Short mmCIF file of C-alpha atoms in Angstrom, two decimals:
data_model
loop_
_atom_site.label_atom_id
_atom_site.label_comp_id
_atom_site.label_asym_id
_atom_site.label_seq_id
_atom_site.Cartn_x
_atom_site.Cartn_y
_atom_site.Cartn_z
CA MET T 30 0.07 -0.08 0.00
CA THR T 31 1.18 3.46 -0.68
CA ALA T 32 1.37 6.37 1.70
CA THR T 33 -1.04 9.00 0.11
CA THR T 34 -2.58 12.25 0.94
CA THR T 35 -5.99 13.70 -0.02
CA GLY T 36 -6.05 16.43 -2.86
CA ARG T 37 -3.93 16.75 -5.90
CA ALA T 38 -0.27 15.52 -5.30
CA LEU T 39 2.26 18.18 -6.15
CA LEU T 40 5.09 15.61 -5.35
CA ARG T 41 4.44 11.84 -5.71
CA VAL T 42 7.25 9.39 -4.62
CA ARG T 43 6.96 5.66 -5.42
CA ASP T 44 9.30 2.90 -4.11
CA LEU T 45 12.42 5.10 -3.94
CA THR T 46 15.47 3.21 -3.45
CA MET T 47 19.22 4.09 -2.99
CA ALA T 48 21.83 1.35 -2.75
CA PHE T 49 25.42 2.59 -2.43
CA PRO T 50 28.27 0.04 -3.36
CA GLY T 51 29.56 -1.97 -0.42
CA LYS T 52 32.99 -1.57 0.76
CA ARG T 53 35.87 -3.60 -0.77
CA THR T 54 37.24 -6.43 1.13
CA ALA T 55 41.02 -7.25 1.66
CA THR T 56 40.67 -9.51 -1.38
CA GLY T 57 39.25 -6.53 -3.52
CA ARG T 58 35.70 -7.90 -3.61
CA ARG T 59 32.87 -5.56 -3.14
CA GLY T 60 30.55 -6.29 -0.14
CA ALA T 61 26.75 -6.27 -0.19
CA PRO T 62 25.20 -2.89 -1.33
CA VAL T 63 24.19 -0.49 1.36
CA ARG T 64 20.42 0.14 0.93
CA ALA T 65 20.17 3.66 2.46
CA VAL T 66 16.67 4.15 1.18
CA ASP T 67 14.57 1.06 0.75
CA GLY T 68 11.35 1.59 -1.05
CA VAL T 69 10.00 4.87 0.24
CA SER T 70 6.69 6.06 -1.02
CA PHE T 71 4.63 9.09 -0.11
CA ASP T 72 2.44 12.07 -1.76
CA LEU T 73 2.72 15.75 -0.81
CA ALA T 74 -0.21 17.95 -1.77
CA ALA T 75 0.38 21.63 -2.91
CA GLY T 76 0.69 23.96 0.18
CA GLN T 77 1.47 21.18 2.52
CA THR T 78 4.46 20.41 4.71
CA LEU T 79 5.52 16.74 5.18
CA GLY T 80 7.84 16.25 8.06
CA LEU T 81 10.34 13.39 7.48
CA VAL T 82 11.79 12.21 11.06
CA GLY T 83 13.94 9.47 12.33
CA GLU T 84 17.43 8.85 13.99
CA SER T 85 20.59 9.77 12.23
CA GLY T 86 21.37 7.35 9.46
CA CYS T 87 17.86 6.32 8.84
CA GLY T 88 18.11 7.66 5.24
CA LYS T 89 16.01 10.83 5.50
CA SER T 90 18.84 13.16 3.97
CA THR T 91 19.49 10.70 1.28
CA THR T 92 15.79 10.78 0.40
CA GLY T 93 15.78 14.47 0.29
CA ARG T 94 18.63 14.69 -1.98
CA MET T 95 17.25 12.24 -4.37
CA LEU T 96 14.00 14.31 -4.62
CA VAL T 97 16.21 17.12 -6.09
CA ARG T 98 18.38 14.77 -8.02
CA LEU T 99 21.51 15.62 -6.11
CA LEU T 100 21.73 11.80 -5.91
CA GLU T 101 20.52 9.46 -8.51
CA PRO T 102 17.97 7.09 -7.33
CA THR T 103 18.92 3.15 -7.79
CA SER T 104 15.16 2.56 -8.56
CA GLY T 105 11.69 4.13 -8.01
CA SER T 106 10.26 7.39 -9.24
CA VAL T 107 9.70 10.96 -8.21
CA ALA T 108 6.95 12.92 -10.14
CA PHE T 109 6.64 16.64 -9.66
CA ASP T 110 3.38 18.06 -10.74
CA GLY T 111 2.56 14.85 -12.73
CA LYS T 112 5.88 14.61 -14.50
CA ASP T 113 8.36 11.96 -13.67
CA ILE T 114 11.53 13.61 -13.11
CA SER T 115 13.63 10.76 -11.87
CA ARG T 116 15.08 9.75 -15.13
CA LEU T 117 15.17 13.07 -16.97
CA SER T 118 18.48 14.19 -18.43
CA GLN T 119 20.07 17.10 -16.95
CA SER T 120 19.25 19.32 -19.90
CA ALA T 121 15.57 18.19 -19.67
CA LEU T 122 15.66 18.66 -15.82
CA ARG T 123 16.95 22.18 -15.93
CA PRO T 124 13.79 24.05 -16.75
CA LEU T 125 12.06 22.28 -13.82
CA ARG T 126 14.89 22.87 -11.19
CA ARG T 127 13.53 26.42 -10.77
CA HIS T 128 10.50 24.88 -9.03
CA ILE T 129 12.19 22.67 -6.70
CA GLN T 130 15.01 23.95 -4.40
CA MET T 131 16.74 22.90 -1.25
CA VAL T 132 17.83 24.42 1.97
CA PHE T 133 20.77 22.57 3.56
CA GLN T 134 21.76 21.83 7.39
CA ASP T 135 24.92 23.91 7.89
CA PRO T 136 24.46 27.28 6.44
CA HIS T 137 28.09 28.11 6.40
CA SER T 138 29.06 24.96 4.75
CA SER T 139 26.58 25.15 2.12
CA LEU T 140 27.54 28.85 1.10
CA ASN T 141 30.51 29.42 -0.93
CA PRO T 142 32.94 31.46 1.11
CA ARG T 143 34.61 33.09 -1.88
CA GLN T 144 31.34 34.64 -3.15
CA THR T 145 29.54 37.56 -1.93
CA VAL T 146 25.88 37.20 -0.81
CA ALA T 147 24.76 38.97 -3.93
CA ARG T 148 26.41 36.31 -6.09
CA ILE T 149 25.22 33.32 -4.03
CA ILE T 150 21.49 34.38 -4.14
CA SER T 151 21.92 35.48 -7.73
CA ASP T 152 23.51 32.28 -9.19
CA PRO T 153 20.29 30.43 -9.67
CA LEU T 154 18.77 33.25 -11.64
CA LEU T 155 21.94 33.56 -13.71
CA VAL T 156 21.84 29.86 -14.57
CA GLN T 157 18.12 30.33 -15.55
CA GLY T 158 19.09 33.23 -17.93
CA SER T 159 18.67 36.35 -16.06
CA SER T 160 20.67 39.29 -16.65
CA VAL T 161 23.17 40.37 -13.90
CA ALA T 162 21.33 43.61 -13.16
CA ASP T 163 17.99 41.79 -12.62
CA ALA T 164 19.48 39.00 -10.64
CA ARG T 165 21.15 41.46 -8.33
CA ARG T 166 17.87 43.43 -7.97
CA ARG T 167 16.09 40.24 -7.10
CA ALA T 168 18.71 39.31 -4.58
CA ALA T 169 18.25 42.47 -2.62
CA GLU T 170 14.50 41.95 -2.60
CA LEU T 171 15.01 38.54 -1.20
CA MET T 172 17.30 39.54 1.40
CA GLU T 173 14.68 41.90 2.63
CA LEU T 174 12.01 39.18 2.47
CA VAL T 175 13.81 36.97 4.75
CA GLY T 176 14.68 39.67 7.20
CA LEU T 177 18.21 40.66 6.18
CA ILE T 178 19.47 44.27 5.37
CA PRO T 179 19.70 44.66 1.65
CA GLU T 180 22.60 46.96 1.96
CA HIS T 181 24.63 43.94 3.30
CA ILE T 182 24.47 42.35 0.01
CA ASP T 183 28.11 42.78 -0.99
CA ARG T 184 29.31 40.99 2.34
CA TYR T 185 30.61 37.54 2.53
CA PRO T 186 29.16 34.56 4.38
CA HIS T 187 31.65 34.74 7.19
CA GLU T 188 30.36 38.19 8.12
CA PHE T 189 27.05 36.77 9.14
CA SER T 190 25.93 34.72 12.19
CA GLY T 191 24.62 31.21 11.70
CA GLY T 192 21.05 32.41 11.77
CA GLN T 193 21.67 35.09 9.21
CA ALA T 194 23.60 32.79 7.13
CA GLN T 195 20.71 30.42 7.03
CA ARG T 196 18.51 33.20 6.01
CA VAL T 197 20.88 33.70 3.04
CA GLY T 198 20.46 30.13 2.20
CA ILE T 199 16.61 30.23 2.38
CA ALA T 200 16.92 33.54 0.20
CA ARG T 201 18.78 31.41 -2.39
CA SER T 202 16.41 28.67 -2.44
CA LEU T 203 13.59 31.48 -3.26
CA ALA T 204 15.41 32.98 -6.11
CA THR T 205 13.69 31.18 -8.85
CA SER T 206 10.18 31.28 -7.15
CA PRO T 207 10.13 27.56 -6.40
CA ARG T 208 6.73 25.75 -5.47
CA LEU T 209 8.60 22.99 -3.33
CA ILE T 210 11.57 23.37 -1.02
CA ILE T 211 13.31 20.39 0.50
CA ALA T 212 14.48 21.57 3.85
CA ASP T 213 17.25 19.25 5.28
CA GLU T 214 17.70 19.75 9.02
CA PRO T 215 17.40 23.49 8.43
CA VAL T 216 17.62 24.50 12.05
CA SER T 217 19.55 21.73 13.66
CA ALA T 218 22.78 23.60 13.40
CA LEU T 219 21.31 26.70 15.11
CA ASP T 220 20.95 27.92 18.69
CA VAL T 221 17.50 27.23 20.16
CA SER T 222 16.34 30.80 20.04
CA VAL T 223 17.47 31.19 16.57
CA GLN T 224 15.72 28.06 15.51
CA ALA T 225 12.37 29.50 16.66
CA GLN T 226 13.22 32.56 14.37
CA ILE T 227 13.99 30.59 11.27
CA VAL T 228 11.01 28.08 11.84
CA ASN T 229 8.78 31.18 12.08
CA LEU T 230 10.16 32.68 8.91
CA MET T 231 9.56 29.46 6.99
CA GLU T 232 6.19 29.32 8.03
CA ARG T 233 5.52 32.95 7.12
CA LEU T 234 6.99 32.26 3.53
CA ARG T 235 4.90 29.28 3.15
CA ALA T 236 1.92 31.23 3.97
CA GLU T 237 2.86 34.22 1.76
CA LEU T 238 4.27 32.34 -1.15
CA GLY T 239 2.19 29.21 -1.38
CA LEU T 240 5.15 26.95 -0.86
CA SER T 241 5.31 23.38 -0.10
CA TYR T 242 7.75 21.80 2.20
CA VAL T 243 9.63 18.46 2.68
CA PHE T 244 10.87 19.18 6.21
CA ILE T 245 13.50 16.78 7.26
CA ALA T 246 14.43 16.78 10.98
CA HIS T 247 15.20 14.54 13.99
CA ASP T 248 13.67 17.14 16.41
CA LEU T 249 9.97 15.99 16.81
CA SER T 250 9.12 19.28 18.62
CA VAL T 251 10.09 21.40 15.57
CA VAL T 252 8.33 18.91 13.07
CA LYS T 253 5.14 19.01 15.16
CA ARG T 254 5.17 22.85 14.72
CA VAL T 255 5.78 22.99 11.07
CA SER T 256 4.16 19.78 9.45
CA ASP T 257 0.73 18.84 8.06
CA ARG T 258 1.71 15.40 7.85
CA VAL T 259 4.57 13.30 9.30
CA ALA T 260 6.57 10.31 8.06
CA VAL T 261 8.71 8.36 10.38
CA MET T 262 11.54 6.66 8.79
CA TYR T 263 13.69 3.74 10.21
CA LEU T 264 16.56 2.02 8.40
CA GLY T 265 15.55 3.31 5.08
CA ARG T 266 11.82 2.63 5.28
CA ILE T 267 8.88 4.51 6.23
CA VAL T 268 7.26 2.77 9.26
CA GLU T 269 4.34 5.22 9.90
CA ILE T 270 2.81 8.18 7.95
CA GLY T 271 -0.33 10.16 8.51
CA ASP T 272 -1.55 13.61 9.63
CA LYS T 273 0.37 15.24 12.45
CA LYS T 274 -2.52 15.21 14.76
CA SER T 275 -3.15 11.54 14.77
CA ILE T 276 0.46 10.61 14.86
CA TYR T 277 1.43 12.96 17.93
CA ALA T 278 -1.94 12.08 19.88
CA SER T 279 -1.97 8.30 19.20
CA PRO T 280 1.45 6.84 17.60
CA GLN T 281 0.91 3.20 16.58
CA HIS T 282 4.35 2.04 15.48
CA PRO T 283 6.58 1.03 18.61
CA TYR T 284 9.44 3.03 17.02
CA THR T 285 7.21 6.20 16.72
CA ARG T 286 5.99 5.74 20.38
CA ALA T 287 9.69 5.56 21.50
CA LEU T 288 10.64 8.72 19.74
CA LEU T 289 7.74 10.60 20.90
CA SER T 290 8.42 9.51 24.50
CA ALA T 291 11.73 11.48 24.31
CA VAL T 292 10.13 14.74 23.39
CA PRO T 293 10.18 17.04 26.51
CA LEU T 294 6.79 18.27 27.79
CA PRO T 295 6.13 21.78 28.79
CA ASP T 296 4.29 20.36 32.07
CA PRO T 297 6.74 19.29 34.47
CA ALA T 298 4.20 17.12 36.28
CA ALA T 299 3.13 15.42 33.12
CA GLU T 300 6.78 14.99 32.16
CA ARG T 301 7.24 13.11 35.59
CA ARG T 302 4.23 10.91 35.10
CA ARG T 303 5.16 9.87 31.49
CA GLU T 304 6.89 6.48 30.80
CA ARG T 305 9.94 6.85 28.87
CA ILE T 306 10.48 4.03 26.26
CA VAL T 307 14.04 3.08 26.15
CA LEU T 308 15.19 1.57 22.67
CA LEU T 309 17.29 -1.68 22.99
CA GLY T 310 20.82 -1.40 21.49
CA ASP T 311 21.75 0.56 18.48
CA PRO T 312 20.15 0.70 14.93
CA PRO T 313 21.40 -2.24 12.62
CA SER T 314 23.70 -1.62 9.90
CA PRO T 315 21.93 -0.82 6.53
CA ALA T 316 24.60 -2.95 5.03
CA ALA T 317 23.30 -6.04 6.85
CA PRO T 318 19.64 -5.43 7.76
CA PRO T 319 18.05 -8.01 9.87
CA PRO T 320 15.34 -10.13 8.32
CA GLY T 321 11.69 -9.54 8.84
CA CYS T 322 10.85 -6.18 10.45
CA THR T 323 14.05 -4.33 10.68
CA PHE T 324 13.08 -2.73 13.93
CA HIS T 325 12.54 -5.96 15.70
CA PRO T 326 16.00 -6.42 17.45
CA ARG T 327 15.05 -3.11 19.32
CA CYS T 328 11.44 -3.77 19.83
CA ALA T 329 10.44 -5.06 23.20
CA LEU T 330 7.07 -6.20 21.70
CA ALA T 331 8.62 -8.22 18.94
CA GLN T 332 6.96 -11.75 18.30
CA ASP T 333 8.23 -14.43 15.88
CA ILE T 334 6.43 -13.05 12.86
CA CYS T 335 8.38 -9.81 13.27
CA ARG T 336 11.65 -11.87 12.85
CA THR T 337 10.67 -13.58 9.55
CA GLU T 338 8.17 -11.42 7.69
CA ARG T 339 8.61 -7.75 6.50
CA PRO T 340 5.66 -5.66 7.43
CA LEU T 341 3.96 -3.59 4.73
CA LEU T 342 2.29 -0.27 5.16
CA ARG T 343 -1.32 -0.69 5.95
CA THR T 344 -4.06 1.65 7.19
CA VAL T 345 -4.58 1.63 10.82
CA ALA T 346 -6.46 4.43 12.73
CA SER T 347 -6.43 6.93 10.05
CA ARG T 348 -2.71 6.63 9.02
CA GLU T 349 -0.56 4.02 7.61
CA VAL T 350 1.81 1.70 9.66
CA ALA T 351 4.16 -1.02 8.90
CA CYS T 352 3.82 -3.28 11.95
CA HIS T 353 2.46 -6.87 12.43
CA LEU T 354 1.37 -5.87 15.98
CA VAL T 355 -1.17 -3.12 15.26
#
């Protein structure tokens, strides 16, 4: 079964897989391929935000990079506004790139330190054929839109704080007036107070510009604030997906329940009463995933069927869950 939304899908992902070559052994042979993403499917409606969450190494950032073709999928498809973009040539893809942009995790690492902010924001426009004067004018407008001083347009990235640099990254992503932004951990490298400012900015931009987001994060508090729907990933697969309210109020998959039990509550009394679910051990290696349900080695509820049969996503309580026990 496929994880879908209601309404027309702006982004439709089907059975997306990314397998990296295995490491070479001492004899020169390649080991088994590492399936970083293993059959991910979801829809995103126009104007919505999908929160993609999970522990580090679960494949969420790899998924995000495949959506914008920074990584080439091993198999599966990505359709944007009804057009399959997963197998287009680079020349055929170029006109569509203006509609799908990306915001990266570390703003300073993602900005060229040798270029001014004017050039950084203008580059996407220049690639799309704008004149230098028009691109610079648009860059100044975007700086103001994201809360920066346009007069600082000729400064370099190191002259900005982390939060300001991330605003530059967001301005760059908006240069071509995209419809969809893939935000890969956009606030995880920032201080907590600055995180709130960037989240507020992204929410405002979504409302004003009619944007859609795939918001990748491991902080479930941030995801709860920005998302309409939430997809929980574990070892390259989506194990639960549905609307935000139902998942946060009544998580069905044991992994989702464990993640949410670690989110701090604002009420100290409620925090003391809540049972914390501690996961067993570390996540398995994607190079050698366990048979059956890949979560079963860490699941306190695992049964024999969990160790032998891979669960598929099925509808349970207004969302889709990949678990034999619900």
